[in-house]
Short mmCIF file of N, CA, C and O in Angstrom, two decimals:
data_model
loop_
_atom_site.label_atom_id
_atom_site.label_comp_id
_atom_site.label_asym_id
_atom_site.label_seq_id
_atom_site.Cartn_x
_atom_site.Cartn_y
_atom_site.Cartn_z
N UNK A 1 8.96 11.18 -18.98
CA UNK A 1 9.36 12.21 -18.04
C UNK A 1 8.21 13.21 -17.90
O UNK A 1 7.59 13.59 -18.89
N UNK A 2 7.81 13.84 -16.12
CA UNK A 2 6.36 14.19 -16.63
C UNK A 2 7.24 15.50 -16.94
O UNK A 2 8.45 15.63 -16.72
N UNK A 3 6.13 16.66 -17.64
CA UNK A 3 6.42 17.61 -17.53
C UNK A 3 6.01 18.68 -17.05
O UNK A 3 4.82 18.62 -16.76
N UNK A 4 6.48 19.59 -16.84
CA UNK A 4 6.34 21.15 -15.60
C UNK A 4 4.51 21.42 -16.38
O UNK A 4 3.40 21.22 -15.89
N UNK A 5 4.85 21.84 -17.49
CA UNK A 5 3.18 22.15 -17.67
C UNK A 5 2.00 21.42 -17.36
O UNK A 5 0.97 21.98 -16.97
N UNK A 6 2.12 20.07 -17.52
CA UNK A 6 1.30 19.44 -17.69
C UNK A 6 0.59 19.31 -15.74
O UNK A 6 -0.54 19.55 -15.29
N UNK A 7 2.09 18.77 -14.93
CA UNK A 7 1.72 19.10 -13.47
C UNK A 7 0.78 20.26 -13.38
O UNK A 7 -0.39 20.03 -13.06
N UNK A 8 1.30 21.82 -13.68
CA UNK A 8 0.90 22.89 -13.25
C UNK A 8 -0.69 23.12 -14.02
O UNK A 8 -1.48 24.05 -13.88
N UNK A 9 -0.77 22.02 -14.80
CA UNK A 9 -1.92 22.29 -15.44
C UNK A 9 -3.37 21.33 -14.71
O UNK A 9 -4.56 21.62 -14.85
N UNK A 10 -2.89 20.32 -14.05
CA UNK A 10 -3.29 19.31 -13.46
C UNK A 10 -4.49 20.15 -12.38
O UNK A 10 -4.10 21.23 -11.95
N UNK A 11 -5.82 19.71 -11.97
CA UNK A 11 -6.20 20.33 -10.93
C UNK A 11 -5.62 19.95 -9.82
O UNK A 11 -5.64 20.87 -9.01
N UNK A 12 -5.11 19.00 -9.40
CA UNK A 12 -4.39 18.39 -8.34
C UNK A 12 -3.12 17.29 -8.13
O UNK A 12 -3.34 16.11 -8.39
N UNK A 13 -2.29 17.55 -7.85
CA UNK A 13 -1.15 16.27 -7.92
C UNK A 13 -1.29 15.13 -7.95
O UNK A 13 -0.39 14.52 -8.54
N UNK A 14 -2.43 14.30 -7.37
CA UNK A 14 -2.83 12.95 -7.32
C UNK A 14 -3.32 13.06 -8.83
O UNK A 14 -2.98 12.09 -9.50
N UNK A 15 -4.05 14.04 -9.52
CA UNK A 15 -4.93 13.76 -10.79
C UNK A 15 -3.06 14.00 -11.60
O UNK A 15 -2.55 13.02 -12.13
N UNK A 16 -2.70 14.62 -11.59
CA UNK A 16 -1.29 14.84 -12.75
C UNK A 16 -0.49 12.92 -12.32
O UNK A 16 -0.29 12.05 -13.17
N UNK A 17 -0.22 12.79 -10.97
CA UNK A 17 0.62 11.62 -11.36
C UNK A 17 -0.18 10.36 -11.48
O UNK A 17 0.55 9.39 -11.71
N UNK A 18 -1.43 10.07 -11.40
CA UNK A 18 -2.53 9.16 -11.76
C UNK A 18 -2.31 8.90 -13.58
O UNK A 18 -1.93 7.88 -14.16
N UNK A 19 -2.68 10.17 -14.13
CA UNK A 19 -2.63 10.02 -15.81
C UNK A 19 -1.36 9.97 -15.91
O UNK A 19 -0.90 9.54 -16.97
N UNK A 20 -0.41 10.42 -14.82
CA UNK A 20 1.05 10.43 -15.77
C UNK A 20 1.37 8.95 -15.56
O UNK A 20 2.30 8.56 -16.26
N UNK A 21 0.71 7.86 -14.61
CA UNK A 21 1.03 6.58 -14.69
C UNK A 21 0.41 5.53 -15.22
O UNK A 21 0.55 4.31 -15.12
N UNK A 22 -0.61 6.53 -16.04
CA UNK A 22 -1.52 5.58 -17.40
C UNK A 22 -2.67 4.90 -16.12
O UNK A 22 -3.02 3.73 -16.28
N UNK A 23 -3.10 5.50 -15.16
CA UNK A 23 -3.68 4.65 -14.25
C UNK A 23 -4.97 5.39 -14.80
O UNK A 23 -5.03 6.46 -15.42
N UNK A 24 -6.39 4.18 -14.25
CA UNK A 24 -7.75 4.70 -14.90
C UNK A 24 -8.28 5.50 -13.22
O UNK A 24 -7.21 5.54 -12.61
N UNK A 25 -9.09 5.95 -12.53
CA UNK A 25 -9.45 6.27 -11.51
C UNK A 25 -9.82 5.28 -10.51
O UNK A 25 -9.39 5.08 -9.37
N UNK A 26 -11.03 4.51 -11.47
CA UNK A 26 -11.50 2.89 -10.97
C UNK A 26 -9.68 2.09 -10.04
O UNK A 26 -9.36 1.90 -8.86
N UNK A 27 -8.92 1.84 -11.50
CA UNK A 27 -7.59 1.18 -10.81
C UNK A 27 -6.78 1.90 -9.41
O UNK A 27 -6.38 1.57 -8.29
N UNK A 28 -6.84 2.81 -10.11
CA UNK A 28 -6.01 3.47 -8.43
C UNK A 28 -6.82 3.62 -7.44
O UNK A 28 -6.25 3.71 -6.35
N UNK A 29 -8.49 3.70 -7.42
CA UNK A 29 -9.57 3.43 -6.14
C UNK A 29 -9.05 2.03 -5.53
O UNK A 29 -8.35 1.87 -4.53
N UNK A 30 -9.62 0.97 -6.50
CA UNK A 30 -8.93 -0.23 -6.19
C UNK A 30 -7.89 -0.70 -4.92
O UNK A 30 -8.12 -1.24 -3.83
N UNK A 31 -6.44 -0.16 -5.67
CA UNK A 31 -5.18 -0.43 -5.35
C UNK A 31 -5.56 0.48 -3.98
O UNK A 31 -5.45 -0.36 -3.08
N UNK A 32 -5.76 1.12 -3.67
CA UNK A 32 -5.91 2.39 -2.55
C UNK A 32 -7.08 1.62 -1.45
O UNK A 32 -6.91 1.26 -0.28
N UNK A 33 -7.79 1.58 -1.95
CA UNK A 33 -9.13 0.28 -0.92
C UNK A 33 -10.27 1.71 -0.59
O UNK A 33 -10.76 1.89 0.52
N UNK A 34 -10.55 2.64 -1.81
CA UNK A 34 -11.15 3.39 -1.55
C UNK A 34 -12.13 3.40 -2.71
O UNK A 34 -11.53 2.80 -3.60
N UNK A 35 -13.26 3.76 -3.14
CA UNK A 35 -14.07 3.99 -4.22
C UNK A 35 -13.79 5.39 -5.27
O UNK A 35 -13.31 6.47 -4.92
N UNK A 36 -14.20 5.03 -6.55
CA UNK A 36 -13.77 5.57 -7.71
C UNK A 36 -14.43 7.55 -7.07
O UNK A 36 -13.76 8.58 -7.10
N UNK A 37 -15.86 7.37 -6.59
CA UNK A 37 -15.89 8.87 -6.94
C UNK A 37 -15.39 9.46 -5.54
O UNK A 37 -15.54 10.63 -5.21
N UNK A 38 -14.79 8.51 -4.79
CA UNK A 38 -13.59 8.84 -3.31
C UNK A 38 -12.64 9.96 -4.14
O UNK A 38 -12.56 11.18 -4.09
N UNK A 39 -11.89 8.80 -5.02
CA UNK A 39 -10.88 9.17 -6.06
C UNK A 39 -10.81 10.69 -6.86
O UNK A 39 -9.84 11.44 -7.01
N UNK A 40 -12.24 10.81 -7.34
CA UNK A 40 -12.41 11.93 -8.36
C UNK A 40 -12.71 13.23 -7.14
O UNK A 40 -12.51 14.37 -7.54
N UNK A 41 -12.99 13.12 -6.28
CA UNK A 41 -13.58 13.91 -5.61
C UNK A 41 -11.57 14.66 -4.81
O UNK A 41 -11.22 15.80 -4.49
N UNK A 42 -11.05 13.74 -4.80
CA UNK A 42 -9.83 14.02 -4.15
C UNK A 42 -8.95 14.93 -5.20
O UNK A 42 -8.22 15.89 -4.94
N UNK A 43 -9.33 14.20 -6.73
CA UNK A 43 -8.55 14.39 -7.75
C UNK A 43 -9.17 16.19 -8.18
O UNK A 43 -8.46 16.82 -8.96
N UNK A 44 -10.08 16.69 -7.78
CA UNK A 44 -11.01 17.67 -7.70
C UNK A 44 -10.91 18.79 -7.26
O UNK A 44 -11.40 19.83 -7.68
N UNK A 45 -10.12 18.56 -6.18
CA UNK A 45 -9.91 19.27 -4.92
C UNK A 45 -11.04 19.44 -3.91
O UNK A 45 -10.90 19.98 -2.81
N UNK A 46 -12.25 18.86 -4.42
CA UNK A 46 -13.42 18.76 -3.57
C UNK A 46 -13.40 18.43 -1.66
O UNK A 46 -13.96 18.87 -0.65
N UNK A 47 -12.59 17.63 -1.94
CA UNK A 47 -12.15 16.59 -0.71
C UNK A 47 -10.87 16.28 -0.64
O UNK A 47 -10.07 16.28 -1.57
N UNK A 48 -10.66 15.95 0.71
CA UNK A 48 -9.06 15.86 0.91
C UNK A 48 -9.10 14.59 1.79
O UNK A 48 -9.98 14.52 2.64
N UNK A 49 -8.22 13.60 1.64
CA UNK A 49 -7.83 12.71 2.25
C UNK A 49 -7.92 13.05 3.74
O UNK A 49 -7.09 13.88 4.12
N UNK A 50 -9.06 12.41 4.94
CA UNK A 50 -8.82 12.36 6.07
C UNK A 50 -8.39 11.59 6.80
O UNK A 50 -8.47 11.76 8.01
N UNK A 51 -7.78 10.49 6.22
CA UNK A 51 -6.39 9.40 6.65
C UNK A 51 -5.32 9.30 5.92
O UNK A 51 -5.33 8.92 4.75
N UNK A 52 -4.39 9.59 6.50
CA UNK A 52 -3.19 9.59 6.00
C UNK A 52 -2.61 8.36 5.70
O UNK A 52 -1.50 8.38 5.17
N UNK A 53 -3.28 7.03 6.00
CA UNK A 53 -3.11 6.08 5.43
C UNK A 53 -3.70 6.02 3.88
O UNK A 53 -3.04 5.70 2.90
N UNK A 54 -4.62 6.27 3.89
CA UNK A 54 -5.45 6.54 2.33
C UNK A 54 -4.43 7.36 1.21
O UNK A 54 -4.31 7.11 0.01
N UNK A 55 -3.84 8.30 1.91
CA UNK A 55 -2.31 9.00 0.95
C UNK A 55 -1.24 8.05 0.96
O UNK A 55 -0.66 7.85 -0.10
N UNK A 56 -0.81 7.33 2.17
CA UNK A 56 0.20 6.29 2.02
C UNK A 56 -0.37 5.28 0.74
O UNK A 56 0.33 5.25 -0.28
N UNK A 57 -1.05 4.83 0.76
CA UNK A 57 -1.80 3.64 -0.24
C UNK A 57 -1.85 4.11 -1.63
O UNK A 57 -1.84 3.33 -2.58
N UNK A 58 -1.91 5.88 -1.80
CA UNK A 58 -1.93 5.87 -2.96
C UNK A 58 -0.78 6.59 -3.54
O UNK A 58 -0.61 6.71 -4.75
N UNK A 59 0.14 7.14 -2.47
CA UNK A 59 1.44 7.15 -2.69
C UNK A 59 2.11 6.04 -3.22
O UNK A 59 2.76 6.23 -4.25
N UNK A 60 2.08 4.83 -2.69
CA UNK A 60 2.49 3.91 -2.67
C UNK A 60 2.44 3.32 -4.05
O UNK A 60 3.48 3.13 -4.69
N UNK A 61 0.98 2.98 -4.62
CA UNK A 61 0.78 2.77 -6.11
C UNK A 61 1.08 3.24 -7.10
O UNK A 61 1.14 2.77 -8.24
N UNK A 62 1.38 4.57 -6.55
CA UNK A 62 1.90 5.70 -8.01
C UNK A 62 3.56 5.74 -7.97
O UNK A 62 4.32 6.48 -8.59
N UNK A 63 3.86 4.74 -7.07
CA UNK A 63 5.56 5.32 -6.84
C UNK A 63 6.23 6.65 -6.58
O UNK A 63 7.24 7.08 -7.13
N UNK A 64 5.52 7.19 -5.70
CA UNK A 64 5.80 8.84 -5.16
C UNK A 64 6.04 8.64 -3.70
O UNK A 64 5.95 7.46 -3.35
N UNK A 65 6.33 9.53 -2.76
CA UNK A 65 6.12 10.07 -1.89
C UNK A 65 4.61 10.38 -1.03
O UNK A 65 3.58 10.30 -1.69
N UNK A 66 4.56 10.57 -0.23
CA UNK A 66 2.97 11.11 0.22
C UNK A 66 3.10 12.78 -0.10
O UNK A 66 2.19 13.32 -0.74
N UNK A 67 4.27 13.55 0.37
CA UNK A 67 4.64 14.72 0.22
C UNK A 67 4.37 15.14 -1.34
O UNK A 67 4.12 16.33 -1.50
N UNK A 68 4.39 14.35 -2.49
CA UNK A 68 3.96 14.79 -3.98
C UNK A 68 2.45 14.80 -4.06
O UNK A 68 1.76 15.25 -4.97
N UNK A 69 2.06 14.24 -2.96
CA UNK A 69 0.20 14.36 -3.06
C UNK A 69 -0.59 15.65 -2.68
O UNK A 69 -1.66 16.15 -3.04
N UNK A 70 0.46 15.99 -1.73
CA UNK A 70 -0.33 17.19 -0.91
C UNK A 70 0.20 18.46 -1.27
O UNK A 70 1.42 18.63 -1.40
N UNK A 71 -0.67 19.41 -1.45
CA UNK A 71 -0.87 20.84 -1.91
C UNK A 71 -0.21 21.73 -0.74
O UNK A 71 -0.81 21.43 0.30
N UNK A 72 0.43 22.36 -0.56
CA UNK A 72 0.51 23.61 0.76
C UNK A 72 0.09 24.52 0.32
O UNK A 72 0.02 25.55 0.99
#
């Protein structure tokens, strides 16, 4: 079960439910059809997904929503 701290501690929601699904960065680039420092750079807050298919794909792998990926 994740927990409240660990999310709020997370720099970004994709990086909290990535480790909370034991996933490595490499694997969820993969599964997503995007490259690892795509991944870290998102997980960063550096960069933000500019296809919303690229959030579907990695929604999809983590068993979430697209709405648990994105920050308001």
């Amino acid at each position: 079960m994740p927990t409240v701290d660990a999310y709020l501690a997370a720099p970004t929601p994709l990086a909290f439910w990535r480790k909370h699904r034991g996933l490595t960065q490499a694997a969820l680039a993969e599964a997503a059809q995007v490259t690892q420092p795509y991944i870290a750079q998102l997980e960063s807050g550096k960069k933000s997904a500019a296809d919303i298919t690229v959030y579907a794909r990695l929604a999809k792998r983590l068993g979430i929503r697209i709405e648990d990926l994105i920050v308001e």
